Amino acid sequence: MLSILRKARLKDKEMRILMLGLDNSGKTSIVKNIMGEDINTVSPTLGFIIKTIDYDGYKLNIWDVGGQKTLRTYWKNYFEKTDTLIWVVDGTDRERIDDCRQELEGLLLQERLMGASLLVFKNKSDVAGCMSSEEIRKALRLDTIHTHRWNIMECSALTGLNLQEGLKWVVQDAKDRLFLY
């Protein structure tokens, strides 16, 4: 039933993307960069922001939800009808990578996120000394994920590195997964 509903919505070429990650990972900066907005005026998201962008003929509704520890219990309120979860990882935050993994593992167990794809954006890839994609892949145990289609991409909210490629993957994955053309 869920896939039928998704197919119906995607025939209208509309997708719901949920962007989550720990605080200070760069979620809002990524969204602002994608939208062509000034990224020098970013402050912590104390709730959520919804932005809509037309991409490759699809209407992408991006839900950027705050990642502070006190807000994470509210994430479940945003799961409904999610087509793709974009999990943003701060590539420089080695101290919290275990917290990052635990939060992601908890999300992937949620029934309302079943069927959603997962794009892991390794943000701050332009910073010297950041973790490699392989380090992130191992730390998050991505190879053990068999319940969701997933991909990991290096990105930079500041330079825009791979942000458009990430959106391209999201749209192509939805087309492939849901037999759209």
Short mmCIF file of C-alpha atoms in Angstrom, two decimals:
data_model
loop_
_atom_site.label_atom_id
_atom_site.label_comp_id
_atom_site.label_asym_id
_atom_site.label_seq_id
_atom_site.Cartn_x
_atom_site.Cartn_y
_atom_site.Cartn_z
CA MET A 1 0.00 0.00 0.00
CA LEU A 2 2.81 2.40 0.91
CA SER A 3 4.53 1.90 -2.43
CA ILE A 4 1.25 2.49 -4.28
CA LEU A 5 0.82 5.81 -2.47
CA ARG A 6 4.40 6.76 -3.24
CA LYS A 7 3.97 5.88 -6.90
CA ALA A 8 0.81 7.98 -7.09
CA ARG A 9 2.59 10.98 -5.58
CA LEU A 10 5.68 10.52 -7.72
CA LYS A 11 3.56 10.40 -10.85
CA ASP A 12 2.76 13.98 -9.86
CA LYS A 13 6.55 14.35 -9.76
CA GLU A 14 6.65 15.37 -6.12
CA MET A 15 9.02 13.96 -3.49
CA ARG A 16 9.42 14.44 0.24
CA ILE A 17 13.02 14.54 1.44
CA LEU A 18 13.81 14.51 5.13
CA MET A 19 17.20 15.99 6.02
CA LEU A 20 18.48 14.92 9.42
CA GLY A 21 21.78 14.69 11.26
CA LEU A 22 23.39 15.82 14.48
CA ASP A 23 23.49 19.51 15.31
CA ASN A 24 26.18 21.51 13.52
CA SER A 25 26.52 18.96 10.71
CA GLY A 26 25.55 21.56 8.11
CA LYS A 27 21.99 20.61 7.14
CA THR A 28 20.67 24.15 6.90
CA SER A 29 23.78 25.37 5.08
CA ILE A 30 23.32 22.58 2.53
CA VAL A 31 19.68 23.53 1.98
CA LYS A 32 20.53 27.23 1.69
CA ASN A 33 23.29 26.48 -0.83
CA ILE A 34 20.93 24.33 -2.91
CA MET A 35 18.36 27.14 -2.85
CA GLY A 36 20.97 29.74 -3.83
CA GLU A 37 20.58 31.57 -0.53
CA ASP A 38 23.27 33.26 1.56
CA ILE A 39 24.96 30.65 3.75
CA ASN A 40 26.75 33.25 5.88
CA THR A 41 23.61 33.91 7.93
CA VAL A 42 22.93 30.40 9.23
CA SER A 43 21.90 29.85 12.83
CA PRO A 44 20.87 26.62 14.59
CA THR A 45 17.50 25.31 13.43
CA LEU A 46 15.16 25.22 16.40
CA GLY A 47 12.39 23.24 14.77
CA PHE A 48 12.17 22.74 11.04
CA ILE A 49 12.39 24.55 7.73
CA ILE A 50 10.68 23.41 4.54
CA LYS A 51 12.11 24.42 1.18
CA THR A 52 10.81 23.40 -2.22
CA ILE A 53 12.96 23.20 -5.30
CA ASP A 54 12.20 22.14 -8.85
CA TYR A 55 14.83 19.66 -9.94
CA ASP A 56 14.88 17.71 -13.20
CA GLY A 57 11.12 18.14 -13.56
CA TYR A 58 10.42 17.04 -9.97
CA LYS A 59 9.17 19.09 -7.07
CA LEU A 60 11.44 18.28 -4.11
CA ASN A 61 10.09 19.23 -0.70
CA ILE A 62 13.11 19.29 1.60
CA TRP A 63 12.39 19.14 5.32
CA ASP A 64 15.39 20.42 7.29
CA VAL A 65 14.90 19.47 10.95
CA GLY A 66 17.04 20.66 13.85
CA GLY A 67 19.56 18.15 15.19
CA GLN A 68 20.10 19.29 18.77
CA LYS A 69 19.84 16.45 21.27
CA THR A 70 16.70 17.98 22.83
CA LEU A 71 14.97 18.05 19.41
CA ARG A 72 15.80 14.51 18.26
CA THR A 73 12.87 12.96 20.12
CA TYR A 74 10.59 15.03 17.86
CA TRP A 75 12.11 13.70 14.62
CA LYS A 76 9.45 10.99 14.51
CA ASN A 77 6.85 13.69 13.81
CA TYR A 78 8.39 14.26 10.37
CA PHE A 79 8.68 10.66 9.08
CA GLU A 80 5.33 10.40 7.28
CA LYS A 81 5.51 9.94 3.50
CA THR A 82 9.31 10.35 3.35
CA ASP A 83 10.77 9.17 0.04
CA THR A 84 14.41 9.82 0.90
CA LEU A 85 16.29 10.42 4.12
CA ILE A 86 19.38 12.58 3.68
CA TRP A 87 21.63 11.96 6.68
CA VAL A 88 24.22 14.71 7.04
CA VAL A 89 27.47 13.83 8.79
CA ASP A 90 30.00 16.40 9.92
CA GLY A 91 33.18 14.94 8.43
CA THR A 92 35.29 16.75 11.05
CA ASP A 93 33.36 15.57 14.13
CA ARG A 94 35.23 12.43 15.12
CA GLU A 95 34.16 12.75 18.77
CA ARG A 96 30.47 12.28 17.99
CA ILE A 97 30.64 9.72 15.16
CA ASP A 98 29.35 6.97 17.51
CA ASP A 99 26.39 9.16 18.48
CA CYS A 100 25.84 9.80 14.79
CA ARG A 101 25.77 6.03 14.08
CA GLN A 102 23.41 5.30 16.96
CA GLU A 103 20.94 7.97 15.85
CA LEU A 104 21.02 6.72 12.25
CA GLU A 105 20.56 3.09 13.31
CA GLY A 106 17.54 4.12 15.38
CA LEU A 107 16.02 5.96 12.43
CA LEU A 108 16.42 3.04 10.07
CA LEU A 109 14.35 0.86 12.43
CA GLN A 110 11.37 3.20 12.20
CA GLU A 111 8.45 1.65 10.35
CA ARG A 112 7.38 4.95 8.79
CA LEU A 113 10.81 5.29 7.15
CA MET A 114 10.72 1.81 5.61
CA GLY A 115 10.92 2.10 1.85
CA ALA A 116 12.76 5.41 2.01
CA SER A 117 16.20 5.57 0.46
CA LEU A 118 19.19 6.89 2.37
CA LEU A 119 21.71 9.40 1.10
CA VAL A 120 24.59 10.03 3.50
CA PHE A 121 26.16 13.41 2.84
CA LYS A 122 29.66 13.56 4.33
CA ASN A 123 29.75 17.32 4.79
CA LYS A 124 32.80 19.52 5.32
CA SER A 125 34.82 17.42 2.89
CA ASP A 126 36.71 20.57 1.96
CA VAL A 127 38.22 20.80 5.46
CA ALA A 128 41.75 19.46 5.86
CA GLY A 129 41.96 16.42 8.10
CA CYS A 130 38.31 15.44 7.84
CA MET A 131 37.33 11.78 7.90
CA SER A 132 37.35 9.93 4.60
CA SER A 133 34.20 8.46 3.10
CA GLU A 134 35.58 5.02 3.95
CA GLU A 135 36.00 6.02 7.62
CA ILE A 136 32.42 7.28 7.70
CA ARG A 137 31.16 4.16 5.91
CA LYS A 138 32.81 1.93 8.53
CA ALA A 139 31.90 4.10 11.53
CA LEU A 140 28.23 4.21 10.51
CA ARG A 141 28.29 0.51 9.54
CA LEU A 142 26.66 1.33 6.23
CA ASP A 143 27.55 -2.04 4.72
CA THR A 144 25.23 -3.71 7.24
CA ILE A 145 22.21 -1.77 5.99
CA HIS A 146 20.02 -4.07 3.92
CA THR A 147 16.64 -2.47 4.64
CA HIS A 148 17.21 0.70 2.64
CA ARG A 149 18.94 1.59 -0.61
CA TRP A 150 21.79 3.88 0.32
CA ASN A 151 24.64 5.92 -1.06
CA ILE A 152 27.38 8.02 0.54
CA MET A 153 28.70 11.21 -1.06
CA GLU A 154 31.30 13.70 -0.01
CA CYS A 155 29.95 17.24 -0.04
CA SER A 156 30.59 20.76 1.10
CA ALA A 157 27.83 23.14 2.11
CA LEU A 158 30.26 26.04 1.61
CA THR A 159 31.55 25.24 -1.88
CA GLY A 160 28.51 23.32 -3.14
CA LEU A 161 30.60 20.21 -3.86
CA ASN A 162 28.30 17.32 -4.89
CA LEU A 163 25.07 18.95 -3.69
CA GLN A 164 23.52 18.84 -7.16
CA GLU A 165 24.90 15.33 -7.68
CA GLY A 166 23.19 14.29 -4.44
CA LEU A 167 19.85 15.60 -5.67
CA LYS A 168 20.44 13.84 -8.98
CA TRP A 169 21.00 10.54 -7.11
CA VAL A 170 17.84 11.08 -5.03
CA VAL A 171 15.68 11.63 -8.11
CA GLN A 172 17.27 8.81 -10.13
CA ASP A 173 16.94 6.41 -7.21
CA ALA A 174 13.24 7.22 -6.87
CA LYS A 175 12.75 6.67 -10.60
CA ASP A 176 14.58 3.32 -10.48
CA ARG A 177 12.98 2.14 -7.26
CA LEU A 178 9.47 3.08 -8.18
CA PHE A 179 9.63 2.21 -11.86
CA LEU A 180 9.15 5.75 -13.03
CA TYR A 181 10.51 7.31 -16.19
#
